[in-house]
Tab-separated table of C-alpha atoms in Angstrom:
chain	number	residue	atom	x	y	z
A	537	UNK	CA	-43.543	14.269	-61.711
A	538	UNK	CA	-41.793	11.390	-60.943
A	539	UNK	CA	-37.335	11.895	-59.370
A	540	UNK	CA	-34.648	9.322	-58.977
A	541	UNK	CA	-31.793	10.292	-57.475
A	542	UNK	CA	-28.368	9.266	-58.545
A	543	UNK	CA	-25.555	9.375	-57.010
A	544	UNK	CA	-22.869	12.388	-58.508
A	545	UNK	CA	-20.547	14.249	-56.015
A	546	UNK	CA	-17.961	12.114	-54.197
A	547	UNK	CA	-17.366	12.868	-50.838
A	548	UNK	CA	-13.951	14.800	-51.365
A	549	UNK	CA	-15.601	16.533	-54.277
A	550	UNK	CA	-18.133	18.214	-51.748
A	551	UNK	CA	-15.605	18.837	-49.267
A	552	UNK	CA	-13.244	20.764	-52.000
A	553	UNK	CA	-16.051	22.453	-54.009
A	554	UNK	CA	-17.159	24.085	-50.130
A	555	UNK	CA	-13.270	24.609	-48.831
A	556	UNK	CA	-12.998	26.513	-52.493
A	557	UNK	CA	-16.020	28.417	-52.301
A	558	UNK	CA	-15.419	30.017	-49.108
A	559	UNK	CA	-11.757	30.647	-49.749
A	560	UNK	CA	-12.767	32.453	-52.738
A	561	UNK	CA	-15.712	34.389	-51.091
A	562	UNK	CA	-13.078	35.473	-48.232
A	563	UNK	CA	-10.258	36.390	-50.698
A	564	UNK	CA	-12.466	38.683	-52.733
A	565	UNK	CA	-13.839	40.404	-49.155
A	566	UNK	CA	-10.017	40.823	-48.096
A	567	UNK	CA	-8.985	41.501	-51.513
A	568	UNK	CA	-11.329	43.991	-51.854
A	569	UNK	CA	-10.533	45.896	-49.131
A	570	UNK	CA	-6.697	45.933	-49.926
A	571	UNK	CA	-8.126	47.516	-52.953
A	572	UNK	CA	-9.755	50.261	-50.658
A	573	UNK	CA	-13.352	50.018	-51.255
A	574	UNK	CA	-14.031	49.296	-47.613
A	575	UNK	CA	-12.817	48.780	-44.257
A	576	UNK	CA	-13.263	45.644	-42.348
A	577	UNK	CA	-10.217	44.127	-40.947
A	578	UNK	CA	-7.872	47.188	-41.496
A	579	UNK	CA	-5.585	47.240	-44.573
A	580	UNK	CA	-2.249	45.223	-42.742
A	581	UNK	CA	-4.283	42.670	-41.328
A	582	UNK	CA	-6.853	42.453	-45.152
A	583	UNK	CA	-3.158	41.830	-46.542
A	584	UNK	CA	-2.379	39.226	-43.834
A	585	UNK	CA	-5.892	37.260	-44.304
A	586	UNK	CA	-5.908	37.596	-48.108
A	587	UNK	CA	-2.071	35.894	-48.621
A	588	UNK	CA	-3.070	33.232	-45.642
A	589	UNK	CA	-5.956	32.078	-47.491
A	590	UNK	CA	-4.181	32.417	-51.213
A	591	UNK	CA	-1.418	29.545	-49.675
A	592	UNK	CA	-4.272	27.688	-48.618
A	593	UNK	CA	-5.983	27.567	-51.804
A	594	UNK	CA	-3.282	27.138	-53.698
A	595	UNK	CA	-2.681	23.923	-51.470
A	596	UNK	CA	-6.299	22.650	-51.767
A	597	UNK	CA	-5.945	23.042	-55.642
A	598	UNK	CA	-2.519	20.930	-55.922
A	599	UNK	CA	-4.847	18.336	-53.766
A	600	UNK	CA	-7.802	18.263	-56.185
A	601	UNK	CA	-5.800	18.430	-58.883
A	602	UNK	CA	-4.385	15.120	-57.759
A	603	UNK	CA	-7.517	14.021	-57.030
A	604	UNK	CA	-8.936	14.400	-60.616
A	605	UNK	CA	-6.009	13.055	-62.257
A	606	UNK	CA	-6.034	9.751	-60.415
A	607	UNK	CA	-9.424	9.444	-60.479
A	608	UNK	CA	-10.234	10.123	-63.861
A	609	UNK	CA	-12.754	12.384	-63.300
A	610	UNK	CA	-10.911	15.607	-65.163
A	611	UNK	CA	-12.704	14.003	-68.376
A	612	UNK	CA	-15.476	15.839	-66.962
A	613	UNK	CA	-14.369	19.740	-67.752
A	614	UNK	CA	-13.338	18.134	-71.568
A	615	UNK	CA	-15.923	20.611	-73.572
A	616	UNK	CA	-18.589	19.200	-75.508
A	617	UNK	CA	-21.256	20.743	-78.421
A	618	UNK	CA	-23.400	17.772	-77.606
A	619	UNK	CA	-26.584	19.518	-76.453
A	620	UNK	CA	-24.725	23.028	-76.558
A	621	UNK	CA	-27.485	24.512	-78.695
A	622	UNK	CA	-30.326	23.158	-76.203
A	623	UNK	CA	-28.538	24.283	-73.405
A	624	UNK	CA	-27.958	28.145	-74.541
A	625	UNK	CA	-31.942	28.172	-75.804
A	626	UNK	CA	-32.756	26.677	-72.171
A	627	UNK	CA	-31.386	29.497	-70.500
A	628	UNK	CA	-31.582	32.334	-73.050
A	629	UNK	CA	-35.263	31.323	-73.133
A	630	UNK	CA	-36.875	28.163	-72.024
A	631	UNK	CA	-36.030	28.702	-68.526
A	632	UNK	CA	-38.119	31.570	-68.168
A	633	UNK	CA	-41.190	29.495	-69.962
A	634	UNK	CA	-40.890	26.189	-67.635
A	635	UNK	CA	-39.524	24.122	-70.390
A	636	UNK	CA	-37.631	21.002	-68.965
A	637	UNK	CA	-34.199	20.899	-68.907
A	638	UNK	CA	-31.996	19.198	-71.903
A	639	UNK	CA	-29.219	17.937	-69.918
A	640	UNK	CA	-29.645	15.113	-66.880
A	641	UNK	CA	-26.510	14.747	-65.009
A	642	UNK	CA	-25.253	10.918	-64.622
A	643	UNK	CA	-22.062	10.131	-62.803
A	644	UNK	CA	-19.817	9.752	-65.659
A	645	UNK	CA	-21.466	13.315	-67.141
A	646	UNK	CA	-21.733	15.615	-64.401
A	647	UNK	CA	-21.781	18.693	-66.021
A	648	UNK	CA	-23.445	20.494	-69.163
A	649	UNK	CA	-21.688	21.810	-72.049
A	650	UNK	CA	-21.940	25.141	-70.762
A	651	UNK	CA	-21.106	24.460	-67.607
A	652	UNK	CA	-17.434	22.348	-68.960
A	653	UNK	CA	-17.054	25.562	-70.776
A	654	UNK	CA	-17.141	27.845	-67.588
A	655	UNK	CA	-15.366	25.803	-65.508
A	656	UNK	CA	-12.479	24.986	-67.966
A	657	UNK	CA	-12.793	28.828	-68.032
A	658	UNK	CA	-11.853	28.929	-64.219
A	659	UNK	CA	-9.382	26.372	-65.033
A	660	UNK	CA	-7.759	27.940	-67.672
A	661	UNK	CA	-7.784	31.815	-67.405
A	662	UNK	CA	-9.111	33.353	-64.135
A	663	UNK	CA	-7.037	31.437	-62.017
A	664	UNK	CA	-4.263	31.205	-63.959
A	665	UNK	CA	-4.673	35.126	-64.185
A	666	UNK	CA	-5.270	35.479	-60.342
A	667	UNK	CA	-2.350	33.244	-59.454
A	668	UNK	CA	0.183	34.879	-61.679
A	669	UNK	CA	-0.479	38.134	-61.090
A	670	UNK	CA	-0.990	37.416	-57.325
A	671	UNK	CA	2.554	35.590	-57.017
A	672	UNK	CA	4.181	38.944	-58.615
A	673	UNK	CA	2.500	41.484	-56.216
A	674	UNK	CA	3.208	39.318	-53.614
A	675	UNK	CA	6.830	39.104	-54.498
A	676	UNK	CA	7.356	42.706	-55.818
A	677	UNK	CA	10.523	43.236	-54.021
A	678	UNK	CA	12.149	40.474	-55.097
A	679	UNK	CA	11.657	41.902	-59.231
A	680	UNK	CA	14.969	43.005	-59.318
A	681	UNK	CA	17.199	39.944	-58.412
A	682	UNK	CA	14.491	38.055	-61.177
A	683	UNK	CA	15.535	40.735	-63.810
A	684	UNK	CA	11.756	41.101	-64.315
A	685	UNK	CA	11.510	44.986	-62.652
A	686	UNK	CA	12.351	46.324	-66.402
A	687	UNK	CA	9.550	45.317	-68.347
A	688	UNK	CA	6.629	44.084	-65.583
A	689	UNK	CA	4.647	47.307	-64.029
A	690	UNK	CA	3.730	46.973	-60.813
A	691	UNK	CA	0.253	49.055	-61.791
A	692	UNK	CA	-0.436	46.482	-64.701
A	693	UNK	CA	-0.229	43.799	-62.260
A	694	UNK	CA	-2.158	44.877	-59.916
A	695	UNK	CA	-5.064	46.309	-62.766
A	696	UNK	CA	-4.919	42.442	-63.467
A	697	UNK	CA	-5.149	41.361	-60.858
A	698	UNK	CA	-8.306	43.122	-60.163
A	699	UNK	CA	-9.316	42.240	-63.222
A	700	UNK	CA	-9.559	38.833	-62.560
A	701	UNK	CA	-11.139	39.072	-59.398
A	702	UNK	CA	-13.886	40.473	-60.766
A	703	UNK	CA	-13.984	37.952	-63.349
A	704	UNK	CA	-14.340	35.866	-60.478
A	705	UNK	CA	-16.704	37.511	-58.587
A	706	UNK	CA	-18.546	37.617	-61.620
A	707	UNK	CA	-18.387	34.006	-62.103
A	708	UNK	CA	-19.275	33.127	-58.663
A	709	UNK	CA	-22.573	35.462	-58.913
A	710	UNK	CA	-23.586	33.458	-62.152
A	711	UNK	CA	-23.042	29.910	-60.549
A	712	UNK	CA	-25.427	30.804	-57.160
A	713	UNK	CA	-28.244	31.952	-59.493
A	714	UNK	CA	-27.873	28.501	-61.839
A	715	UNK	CA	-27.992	25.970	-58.764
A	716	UNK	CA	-31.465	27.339	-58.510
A	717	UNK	CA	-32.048	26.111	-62.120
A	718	UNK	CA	-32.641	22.678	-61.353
A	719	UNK	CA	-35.153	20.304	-60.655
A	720	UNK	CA	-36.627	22.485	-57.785
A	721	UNK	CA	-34.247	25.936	-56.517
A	722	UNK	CA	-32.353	24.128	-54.210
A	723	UNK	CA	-31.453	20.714	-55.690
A	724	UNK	CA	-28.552	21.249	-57.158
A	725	UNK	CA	-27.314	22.872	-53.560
A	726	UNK	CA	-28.631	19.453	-51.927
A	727	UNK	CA	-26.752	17.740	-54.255
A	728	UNK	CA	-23.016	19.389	-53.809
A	729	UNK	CA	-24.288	18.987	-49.524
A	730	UNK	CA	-24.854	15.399	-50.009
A	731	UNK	CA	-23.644	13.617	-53.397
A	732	UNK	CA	-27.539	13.031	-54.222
A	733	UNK	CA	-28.662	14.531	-57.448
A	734	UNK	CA	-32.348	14.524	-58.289
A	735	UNK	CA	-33.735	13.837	-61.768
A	736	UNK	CA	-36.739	13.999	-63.545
């Protein structure tokens, strides 16, 4: 079958979606072991690595959030039912049958309808969540001069927290195993590496 390739990642675009990605991969390792379920860096220096990397990602995000405002291109997580229908029986079922794909990315529709859904899902709830929650533990002893230390529990925040993290983690495990959905299981990885996307 015949492929074009069009051009659908900008260059910043790559370099934020990567910078992201392993932030987030290294702040649920630390993050994780703060939590106790392993030991890797030893629980002062976990705490350390895990707030380093949270300032740094929050950073990144106030720069891509820039970025998408001036350049337009947050109209791309605005969610859509155009094609939702196709794109739930694709993956419920025609996925596992070789039927083609519903949705072809261009550069001024990047992602599917599901895809705008999960992401303004990111957007909108697990990060908030994680950020929130993440600036209170981090600031626990300051609670008291806020006047928040009578009604916020240092337990909830932290089951939140959690919470979200593995809403994340979640997430993240979902998004490697669609990038193989594409035209062959690594073109949509090819295509965040070097802007090219290949059609059908």
């Amino acid at each position: 079958m015949a492929t074009n390739k069009i051009y659908v990642f900008k260059r910043f675009e790559r370099f934020w979606h990567w910078s992201q990605a392993m932030l987030i991969i290294f702040m649920l390792v630390t993050g994780f072991e703060v939590h106790g379920s392993y030991s890797l860096f030893g629980f002062g220096k976990a705490v350390d690595l895990h707030t380093i990397s949270a300032w740094m990602l929050i950073g990144l995000w106030v720069f891509a959030i820039f970025w998408h405002f001036t350049t337009g291109e947050w109209k791309q997580y605005i969610p859509t039912t155009e094609k939702m229908m196709a794109m739930i029986q694709f993956y419920s079922v025609g996925i596992f049958k070789g039927a083609q794909h519903p949705f072809r990315p261009t550069t001024l529709k990047k992602h599917n309808p599901l895809q705008r859904l999960a992401y303004l899902g990111v957007l909108l709830l697990i990060g908030p969540l994680l950020w929130l929650t993440g600036w209170f533990y981090l600031f626990y002893g300051d609670w008291q001069a806020w006047g928040v230390d009578s009604f916020l529990s240092l337990e909830w925040v932290a089951f939140f927290h959690t919470a979200g993290a593995f809403m994340m983690l979640t997430f993240l495990i979902a998004h490697v195993y669609l990038t193989t959905t594409g035209h062959t299981p690594t073109s949509h990885i090819k295509a965040m590496l070097t802007g090219w996307e290949e059609v059908d």
